[in-house]
PDB file of C-alpha atoms in Angstrom:
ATOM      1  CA  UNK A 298     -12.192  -3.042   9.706  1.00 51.00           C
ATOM      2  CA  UNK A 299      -8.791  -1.017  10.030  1.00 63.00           C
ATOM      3  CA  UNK A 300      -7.662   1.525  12.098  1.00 92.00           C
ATOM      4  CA  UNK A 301      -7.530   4.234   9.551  1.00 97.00           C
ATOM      5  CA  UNK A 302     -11.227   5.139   8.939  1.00 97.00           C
ATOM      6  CA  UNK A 303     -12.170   6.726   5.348  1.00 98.00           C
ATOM      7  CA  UNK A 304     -15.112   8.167   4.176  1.00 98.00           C
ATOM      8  CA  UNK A 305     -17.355   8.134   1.934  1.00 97.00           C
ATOM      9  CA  UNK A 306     -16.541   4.179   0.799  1.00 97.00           C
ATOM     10  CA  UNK A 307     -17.749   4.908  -2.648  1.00 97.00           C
ATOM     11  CA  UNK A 308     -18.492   8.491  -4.502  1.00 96.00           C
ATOM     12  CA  UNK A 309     -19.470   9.120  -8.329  1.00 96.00           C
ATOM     13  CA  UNK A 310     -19.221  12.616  -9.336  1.00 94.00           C
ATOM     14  CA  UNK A 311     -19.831  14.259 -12.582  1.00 91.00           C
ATOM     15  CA  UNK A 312     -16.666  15.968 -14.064  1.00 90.00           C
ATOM     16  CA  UNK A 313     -17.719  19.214 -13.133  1.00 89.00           C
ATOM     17  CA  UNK A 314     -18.030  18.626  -9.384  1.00 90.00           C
ATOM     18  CA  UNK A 315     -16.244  19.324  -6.442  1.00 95.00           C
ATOM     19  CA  UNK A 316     -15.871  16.663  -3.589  1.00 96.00           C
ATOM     20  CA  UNK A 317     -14.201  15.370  -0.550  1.00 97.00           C
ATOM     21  CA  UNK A 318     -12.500  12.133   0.393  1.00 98.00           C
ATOM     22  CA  UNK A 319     -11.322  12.454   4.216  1.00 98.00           C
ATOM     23  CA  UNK A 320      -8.875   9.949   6.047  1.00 98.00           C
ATOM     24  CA  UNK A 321      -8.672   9.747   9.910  1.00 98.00           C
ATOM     25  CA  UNK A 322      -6.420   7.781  12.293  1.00 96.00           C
ATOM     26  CA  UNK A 323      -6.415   7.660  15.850  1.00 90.00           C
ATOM     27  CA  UNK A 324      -3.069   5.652  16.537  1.00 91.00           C
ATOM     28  CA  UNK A 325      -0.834   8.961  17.016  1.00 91.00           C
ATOM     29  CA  UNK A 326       1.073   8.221  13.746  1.00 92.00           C
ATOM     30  CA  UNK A 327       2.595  11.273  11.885  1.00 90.00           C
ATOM     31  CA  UNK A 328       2.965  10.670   8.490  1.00 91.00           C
ATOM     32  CA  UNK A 329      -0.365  10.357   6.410  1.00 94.00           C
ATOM     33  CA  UNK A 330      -0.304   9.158   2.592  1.00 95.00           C
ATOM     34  CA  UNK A 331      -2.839   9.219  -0.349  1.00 97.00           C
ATOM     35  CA  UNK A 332      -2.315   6.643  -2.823  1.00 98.00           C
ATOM     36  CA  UNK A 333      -4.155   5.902  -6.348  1.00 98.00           C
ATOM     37  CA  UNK A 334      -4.927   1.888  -7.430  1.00 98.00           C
ATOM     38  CA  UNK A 335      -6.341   1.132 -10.668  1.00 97.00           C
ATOM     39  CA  UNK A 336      -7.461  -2.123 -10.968  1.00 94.00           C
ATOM     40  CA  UNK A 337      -4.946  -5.334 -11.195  1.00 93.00           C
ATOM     41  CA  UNK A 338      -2.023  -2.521 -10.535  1.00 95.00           C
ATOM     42  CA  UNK A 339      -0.155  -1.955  -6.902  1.00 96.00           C
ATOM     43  CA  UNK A 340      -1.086   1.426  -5.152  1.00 97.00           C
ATOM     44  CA  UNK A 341       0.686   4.545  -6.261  1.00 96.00           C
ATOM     45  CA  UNK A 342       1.665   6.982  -4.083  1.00 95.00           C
ATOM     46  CA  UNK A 343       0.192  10.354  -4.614  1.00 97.00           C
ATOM     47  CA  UNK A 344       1.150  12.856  -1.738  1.00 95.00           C
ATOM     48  CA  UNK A 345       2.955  12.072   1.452  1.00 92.00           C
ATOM     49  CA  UNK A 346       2.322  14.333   4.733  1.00 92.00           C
ATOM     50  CA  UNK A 347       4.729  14.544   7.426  1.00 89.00           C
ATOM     51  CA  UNK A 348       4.280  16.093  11.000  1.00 90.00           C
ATOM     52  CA  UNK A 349       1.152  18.191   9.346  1.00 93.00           C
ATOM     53  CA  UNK A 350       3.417  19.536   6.380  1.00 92.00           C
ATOM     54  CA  UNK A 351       3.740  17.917   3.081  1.00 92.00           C
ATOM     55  CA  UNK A 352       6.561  16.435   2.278  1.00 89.00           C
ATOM     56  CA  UNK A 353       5.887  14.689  -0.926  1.00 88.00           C
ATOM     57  CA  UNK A 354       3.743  15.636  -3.998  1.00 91.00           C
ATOM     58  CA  UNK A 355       4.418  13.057  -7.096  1.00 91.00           C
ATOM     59  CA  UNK A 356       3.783  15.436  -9.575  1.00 91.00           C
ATOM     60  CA  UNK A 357      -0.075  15.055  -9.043  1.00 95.00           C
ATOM     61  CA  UNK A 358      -2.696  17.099 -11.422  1.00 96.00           C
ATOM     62  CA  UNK A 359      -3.956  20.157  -9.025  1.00 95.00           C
ATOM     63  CA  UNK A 360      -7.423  19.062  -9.909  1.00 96.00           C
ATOM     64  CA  UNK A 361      -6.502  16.810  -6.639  1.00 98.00           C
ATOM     65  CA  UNK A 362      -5.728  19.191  -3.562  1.00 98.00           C
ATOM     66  CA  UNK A 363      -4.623  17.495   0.072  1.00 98.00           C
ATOM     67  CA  UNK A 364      -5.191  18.926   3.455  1.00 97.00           C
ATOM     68  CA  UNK A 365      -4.232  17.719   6.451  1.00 97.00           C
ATOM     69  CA  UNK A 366      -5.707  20.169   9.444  1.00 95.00           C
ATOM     70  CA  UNK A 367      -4.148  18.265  11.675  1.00 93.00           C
ATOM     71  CA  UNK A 368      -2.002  14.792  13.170  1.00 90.00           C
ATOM     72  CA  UNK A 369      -5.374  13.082  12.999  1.00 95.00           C
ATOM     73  CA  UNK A 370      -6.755  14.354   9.498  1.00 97.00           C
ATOM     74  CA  UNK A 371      -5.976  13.880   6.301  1.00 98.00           C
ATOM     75  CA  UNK A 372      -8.533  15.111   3.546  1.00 98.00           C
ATOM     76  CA  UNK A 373      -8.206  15.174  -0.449  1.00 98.00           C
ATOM     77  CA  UNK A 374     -10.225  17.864  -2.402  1.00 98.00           C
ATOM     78  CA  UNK A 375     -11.449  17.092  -5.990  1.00 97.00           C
ATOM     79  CA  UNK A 376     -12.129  19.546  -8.472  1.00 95.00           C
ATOM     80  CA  UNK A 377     -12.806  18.552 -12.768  1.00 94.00           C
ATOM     81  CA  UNK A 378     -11.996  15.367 -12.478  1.00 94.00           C
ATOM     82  CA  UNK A 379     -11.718  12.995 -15.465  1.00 95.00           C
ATOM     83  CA  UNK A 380     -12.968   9.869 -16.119  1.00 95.00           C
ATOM     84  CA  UNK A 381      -9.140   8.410 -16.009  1.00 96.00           C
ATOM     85  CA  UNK A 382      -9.224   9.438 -12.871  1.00 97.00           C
ATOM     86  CA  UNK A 383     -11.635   6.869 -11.424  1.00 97.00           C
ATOM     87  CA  UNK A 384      -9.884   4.273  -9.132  1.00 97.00           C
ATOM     88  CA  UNK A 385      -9.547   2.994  -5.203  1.00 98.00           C
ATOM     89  CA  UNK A 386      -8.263   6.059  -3.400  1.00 98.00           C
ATOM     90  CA  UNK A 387      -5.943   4.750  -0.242  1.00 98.00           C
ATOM     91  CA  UNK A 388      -5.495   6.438   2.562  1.00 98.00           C
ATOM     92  CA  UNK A 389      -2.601   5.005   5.077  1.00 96.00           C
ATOM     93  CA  UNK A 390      -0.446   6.068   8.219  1.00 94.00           C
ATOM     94  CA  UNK A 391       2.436   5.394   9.320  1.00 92.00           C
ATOM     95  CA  UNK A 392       4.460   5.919  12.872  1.00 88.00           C
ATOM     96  CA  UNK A 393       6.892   9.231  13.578  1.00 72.00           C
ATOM     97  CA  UNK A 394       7.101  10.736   9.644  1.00 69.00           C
ATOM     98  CA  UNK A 395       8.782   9.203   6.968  1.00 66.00           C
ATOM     99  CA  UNK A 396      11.537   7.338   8.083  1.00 62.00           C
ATOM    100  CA  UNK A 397      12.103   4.190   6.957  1.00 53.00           C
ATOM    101  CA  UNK A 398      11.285   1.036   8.439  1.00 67.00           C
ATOM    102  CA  UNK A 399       7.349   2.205   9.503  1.00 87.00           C
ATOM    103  CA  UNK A 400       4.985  -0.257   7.970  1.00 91.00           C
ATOM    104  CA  UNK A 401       1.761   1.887   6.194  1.00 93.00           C
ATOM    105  CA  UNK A 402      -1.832   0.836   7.428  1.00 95.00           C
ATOM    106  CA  UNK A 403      -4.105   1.558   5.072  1.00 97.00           C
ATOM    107  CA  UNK A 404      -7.801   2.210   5.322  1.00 97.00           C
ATOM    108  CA  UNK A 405     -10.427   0.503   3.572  1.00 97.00           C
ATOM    109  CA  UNK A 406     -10.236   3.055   0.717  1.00 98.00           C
ATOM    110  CA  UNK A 407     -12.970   5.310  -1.139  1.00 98.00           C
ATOM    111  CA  UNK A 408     -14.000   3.766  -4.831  1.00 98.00           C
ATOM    112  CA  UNK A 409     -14.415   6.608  -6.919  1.00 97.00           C
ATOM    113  CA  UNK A 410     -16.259   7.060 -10.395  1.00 96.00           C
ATOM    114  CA  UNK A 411     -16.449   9.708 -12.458  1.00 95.00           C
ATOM    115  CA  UNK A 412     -19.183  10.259 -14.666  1.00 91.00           C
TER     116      UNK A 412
ATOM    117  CA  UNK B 146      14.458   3.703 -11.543  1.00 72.00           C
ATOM    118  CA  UNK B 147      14.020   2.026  -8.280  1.00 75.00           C
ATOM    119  CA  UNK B 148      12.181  -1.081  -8.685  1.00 91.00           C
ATOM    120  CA  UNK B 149      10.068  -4.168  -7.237  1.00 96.00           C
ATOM    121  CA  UNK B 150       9.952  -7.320  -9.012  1.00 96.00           C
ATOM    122  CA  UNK B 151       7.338 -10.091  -8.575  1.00 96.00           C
ATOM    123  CA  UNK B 152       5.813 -12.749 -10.605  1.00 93.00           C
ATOM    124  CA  UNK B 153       2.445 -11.923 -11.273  1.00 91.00           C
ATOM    125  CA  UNK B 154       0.887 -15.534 -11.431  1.00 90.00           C
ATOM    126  CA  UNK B 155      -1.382 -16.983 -10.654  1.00 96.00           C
ATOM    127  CA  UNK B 156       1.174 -19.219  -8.205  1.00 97.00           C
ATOM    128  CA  UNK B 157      -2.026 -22.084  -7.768  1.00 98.00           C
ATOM    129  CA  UNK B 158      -1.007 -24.360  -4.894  1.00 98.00           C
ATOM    130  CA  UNK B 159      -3.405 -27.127  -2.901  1.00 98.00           C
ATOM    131  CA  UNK B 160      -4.731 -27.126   0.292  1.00 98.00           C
ATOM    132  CA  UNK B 161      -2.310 -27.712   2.705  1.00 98.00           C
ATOM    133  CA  UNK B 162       0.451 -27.115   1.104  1.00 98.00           C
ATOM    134  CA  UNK B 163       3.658 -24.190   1.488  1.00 98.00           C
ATOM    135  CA  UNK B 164       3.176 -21.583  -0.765  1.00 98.00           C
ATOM    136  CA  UNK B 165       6.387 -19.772  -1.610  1.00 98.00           C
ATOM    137  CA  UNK B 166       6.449 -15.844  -2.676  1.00 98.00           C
ATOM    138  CA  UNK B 167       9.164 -14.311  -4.308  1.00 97.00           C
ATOM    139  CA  UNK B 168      10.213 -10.960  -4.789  1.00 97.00           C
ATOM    140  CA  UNK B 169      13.471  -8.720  -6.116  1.00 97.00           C
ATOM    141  CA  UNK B 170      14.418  -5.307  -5.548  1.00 96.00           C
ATOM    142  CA  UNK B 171      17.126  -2.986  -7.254  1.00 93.00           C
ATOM    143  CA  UNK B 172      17.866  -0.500  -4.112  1.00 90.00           C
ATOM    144  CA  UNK B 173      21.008  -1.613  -2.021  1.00 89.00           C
ATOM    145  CA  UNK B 174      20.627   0.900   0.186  1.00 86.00           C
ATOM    146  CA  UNK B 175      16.624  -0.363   1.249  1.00 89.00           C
ATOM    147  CA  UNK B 176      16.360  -1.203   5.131  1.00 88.00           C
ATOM    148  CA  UNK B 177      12.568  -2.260   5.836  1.00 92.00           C
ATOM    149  CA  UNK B 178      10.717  -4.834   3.691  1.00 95.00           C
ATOM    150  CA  UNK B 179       6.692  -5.309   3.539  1.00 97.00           C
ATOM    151  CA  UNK B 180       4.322  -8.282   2.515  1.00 98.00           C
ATOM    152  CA  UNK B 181       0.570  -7.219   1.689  1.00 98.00           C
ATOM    153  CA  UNK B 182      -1.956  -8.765   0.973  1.00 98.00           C
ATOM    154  CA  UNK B 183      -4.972  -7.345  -1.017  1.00 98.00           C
ATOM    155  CA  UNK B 184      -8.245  -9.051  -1.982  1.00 97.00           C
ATOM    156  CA  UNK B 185     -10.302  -8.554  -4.603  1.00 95.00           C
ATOM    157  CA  UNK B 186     -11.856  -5.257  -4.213  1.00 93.00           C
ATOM    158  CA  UNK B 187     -10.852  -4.634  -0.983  1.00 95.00           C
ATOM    159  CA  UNK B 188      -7.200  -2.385   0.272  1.00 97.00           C
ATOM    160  CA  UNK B 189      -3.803  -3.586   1.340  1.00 97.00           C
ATOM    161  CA  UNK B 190      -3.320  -5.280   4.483  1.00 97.00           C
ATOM    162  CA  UNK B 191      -0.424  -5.672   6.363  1.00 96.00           C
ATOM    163  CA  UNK B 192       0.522  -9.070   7.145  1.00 96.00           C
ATOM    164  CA  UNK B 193       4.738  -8.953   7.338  1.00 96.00           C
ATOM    165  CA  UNK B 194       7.472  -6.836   7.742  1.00 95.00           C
ATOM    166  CA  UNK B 195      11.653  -7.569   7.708  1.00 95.00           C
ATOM    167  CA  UNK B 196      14.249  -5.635   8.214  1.00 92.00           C
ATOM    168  CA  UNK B 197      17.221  -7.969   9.230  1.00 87.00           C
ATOM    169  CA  UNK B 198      18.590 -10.514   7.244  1.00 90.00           C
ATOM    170  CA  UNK B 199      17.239 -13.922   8.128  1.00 93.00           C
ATOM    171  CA  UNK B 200      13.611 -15.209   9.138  1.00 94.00           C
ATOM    172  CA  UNK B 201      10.932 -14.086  11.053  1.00 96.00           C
ATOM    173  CA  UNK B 202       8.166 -16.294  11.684  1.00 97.00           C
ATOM    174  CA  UNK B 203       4.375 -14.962  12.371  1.00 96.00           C
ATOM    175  CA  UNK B 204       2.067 -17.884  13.013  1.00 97.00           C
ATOM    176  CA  UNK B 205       1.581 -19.533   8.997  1.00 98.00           C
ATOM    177  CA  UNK B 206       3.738 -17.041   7.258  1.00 98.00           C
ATOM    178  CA  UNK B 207       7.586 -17.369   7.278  1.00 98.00           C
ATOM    179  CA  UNK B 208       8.922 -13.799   5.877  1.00 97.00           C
ATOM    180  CA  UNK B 209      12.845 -14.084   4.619  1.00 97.00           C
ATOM    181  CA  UNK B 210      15.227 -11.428   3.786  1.00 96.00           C
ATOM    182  CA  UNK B 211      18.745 -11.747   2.048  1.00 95.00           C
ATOM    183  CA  UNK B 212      20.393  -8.509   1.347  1.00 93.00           C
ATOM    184  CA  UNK B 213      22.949  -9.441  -0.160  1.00 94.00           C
ATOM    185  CA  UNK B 214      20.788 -11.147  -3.279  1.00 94.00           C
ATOM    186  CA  UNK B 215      18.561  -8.243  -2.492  1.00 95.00           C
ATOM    187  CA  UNK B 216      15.690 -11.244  -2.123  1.00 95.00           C
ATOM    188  CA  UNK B 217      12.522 -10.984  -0.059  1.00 97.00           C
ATOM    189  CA  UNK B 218      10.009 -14.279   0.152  1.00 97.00           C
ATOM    190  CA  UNK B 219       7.101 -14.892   2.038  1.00 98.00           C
ATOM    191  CA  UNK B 220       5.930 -18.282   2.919  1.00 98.00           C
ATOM    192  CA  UNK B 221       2.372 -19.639   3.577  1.00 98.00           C
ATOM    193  CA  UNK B 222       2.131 -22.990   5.484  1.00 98.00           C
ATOM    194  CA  UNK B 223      -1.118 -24.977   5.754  1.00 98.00           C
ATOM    195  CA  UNK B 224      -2.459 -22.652   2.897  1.00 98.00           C
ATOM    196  CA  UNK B 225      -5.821 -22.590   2.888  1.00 98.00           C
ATOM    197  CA  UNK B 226      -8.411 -21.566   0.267  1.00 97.00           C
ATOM    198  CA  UNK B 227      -8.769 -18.038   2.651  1.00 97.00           C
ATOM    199  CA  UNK B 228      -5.490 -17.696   1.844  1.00 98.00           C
ATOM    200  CA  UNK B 229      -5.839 -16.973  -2.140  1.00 98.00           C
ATOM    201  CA  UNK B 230      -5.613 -13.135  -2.833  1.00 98.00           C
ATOM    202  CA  UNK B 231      -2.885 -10.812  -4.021  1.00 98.00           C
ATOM    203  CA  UNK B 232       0.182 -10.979  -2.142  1.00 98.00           C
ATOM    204  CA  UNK B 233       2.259  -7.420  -2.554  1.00 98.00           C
ATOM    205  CA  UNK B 234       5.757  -7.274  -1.740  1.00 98.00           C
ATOM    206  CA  UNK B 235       6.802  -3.182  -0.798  1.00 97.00           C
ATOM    207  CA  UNK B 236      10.145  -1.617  -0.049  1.00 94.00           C
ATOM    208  CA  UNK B 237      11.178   1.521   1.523  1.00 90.00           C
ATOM    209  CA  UNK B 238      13.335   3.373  -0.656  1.00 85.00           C
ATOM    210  CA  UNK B 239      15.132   6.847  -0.237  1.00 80.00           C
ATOM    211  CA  UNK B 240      14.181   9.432  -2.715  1.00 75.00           C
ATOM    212  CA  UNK B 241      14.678  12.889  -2.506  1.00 72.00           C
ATOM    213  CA  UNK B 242      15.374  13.195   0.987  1.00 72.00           C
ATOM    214  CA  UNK B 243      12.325  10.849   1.448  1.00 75.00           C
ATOM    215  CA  UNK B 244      11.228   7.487   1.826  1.00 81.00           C
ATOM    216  CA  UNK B 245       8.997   5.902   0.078  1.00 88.00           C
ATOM    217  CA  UNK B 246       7.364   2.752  -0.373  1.00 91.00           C
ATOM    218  CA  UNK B 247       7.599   1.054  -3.693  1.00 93.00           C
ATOM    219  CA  UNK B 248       5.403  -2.043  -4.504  1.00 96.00           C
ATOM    220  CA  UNK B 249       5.728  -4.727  -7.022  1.00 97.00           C
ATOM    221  CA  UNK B 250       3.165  -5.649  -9.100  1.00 96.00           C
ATOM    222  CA  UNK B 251       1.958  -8.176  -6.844  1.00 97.00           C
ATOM    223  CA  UNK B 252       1.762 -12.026  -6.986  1.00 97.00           C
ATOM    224  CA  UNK B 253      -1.680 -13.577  -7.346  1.00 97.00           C
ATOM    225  CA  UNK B 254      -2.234 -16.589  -5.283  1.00 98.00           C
ATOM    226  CA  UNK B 255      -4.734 -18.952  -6.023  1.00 98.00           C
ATOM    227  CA  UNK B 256      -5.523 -22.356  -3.314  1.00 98.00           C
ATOM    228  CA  UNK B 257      -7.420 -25.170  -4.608  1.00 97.00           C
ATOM    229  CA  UNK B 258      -9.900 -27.076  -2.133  1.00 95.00           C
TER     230      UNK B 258
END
């Protein structure tokens, strides 16, 4: 079990659904990440959140939508997905925002299909 | 391009023995260093970071840094069979004002009974 807590563990949604992956972390840290893995490939970041605001976005489709209501929070809204889209969905923290040298704790992660 | 290099393996080593991890980056200007390890099915987990030159020593794994090769390694002694997974190497680069982590494509590691 980590420390960053993400529900639901798995979720398969038809393409014309909209859905929910949240992220919470109780260790104070202020920067919160999503990150896509496909299978046999590293993690690849997806939108970075610093102090509440976001700081990064790498060039993701807006049929994924982050929110982060607040330190503790991190949430990623899914709207007409595609099937390419299916893949482990990481959520980590880090300590202070993004400055370097703050190792990333990731949760357990949300396996997603889409139908 | 800022990049990560590992061998992807498998790196098969027996019981017992030192496992040795390698990994490359192409940022000079990186400071902080991170070893993952991921099993099958399951998300990253943190098992070493670096950011001095040198050694630093966590129980079985030795975690070594030389800038100027721009050279990370991880080493497993006593490897057991709970060690075989894949082992990630990350480094914090600065992009756009921000930094990032960028992993290599990870090094599996397999131990043999």
């Amino acid at each position: 079990d980590t420390e960053v807590t993400q529900t639901p563990k798995h979720l398969v949604m038809g393409m014309t659904n909209k859905k929910s992956l949240k992220c919470e972390q109780h260790m104070g840290h202020r920067a919160m990440y999503w990150y896509k893995q496909k299978a046999k490939k590293p993690p690849e970041l997806m939108f970075v959140y610093s102090y509440e605001k976001l700081s990064i976005n790498e060039s993701v489709p807006s049929r994924f939508s982050p929110e982060c209501p607040n330190s503790s929070l991190l949430n990623l809204h899914l709207h007409a997905l595609q099937p390419e889209d299916s893949a482990l969905y990481l959520c980590a923290s880090s300590q202070g925002g993004t400055g370097a040298g703050q190792p990333q704790h990731f949760g357990d992660g949300t396996r997603l299909s889409i139908l | 391009q800022k990049e990560v290099e590992q061998n992807s393996g498998p790196l098969s080593v027996p019981e017992g023995a030192i496992a040795s991890l390698n990994c490359t980056y192409s940022d000079r200007g990186s400071q902080s260093f991170f070893w993952y390890r991921q099993y099958s099915g399951k998300s990253p987990e943190l098992i070493m970071f670096i950011y001095s030159n040198g050694d630093k020593e966590d129980g079985r794994f030795t975690a070594q840094l030389n800038k100027a090769s721009q050279y990370v390694s991880l080493l497993i002694r006593d490897s057991q069979p709970s060690d075989s997974a894949t082992y990630l190497c990350a480094v914090n680069v600065l992009m756009d004002s921000s930094y990032k982590l960028i992993f290599g494509s990870g090094t599996r590691l397999l131990v043999r009974p």
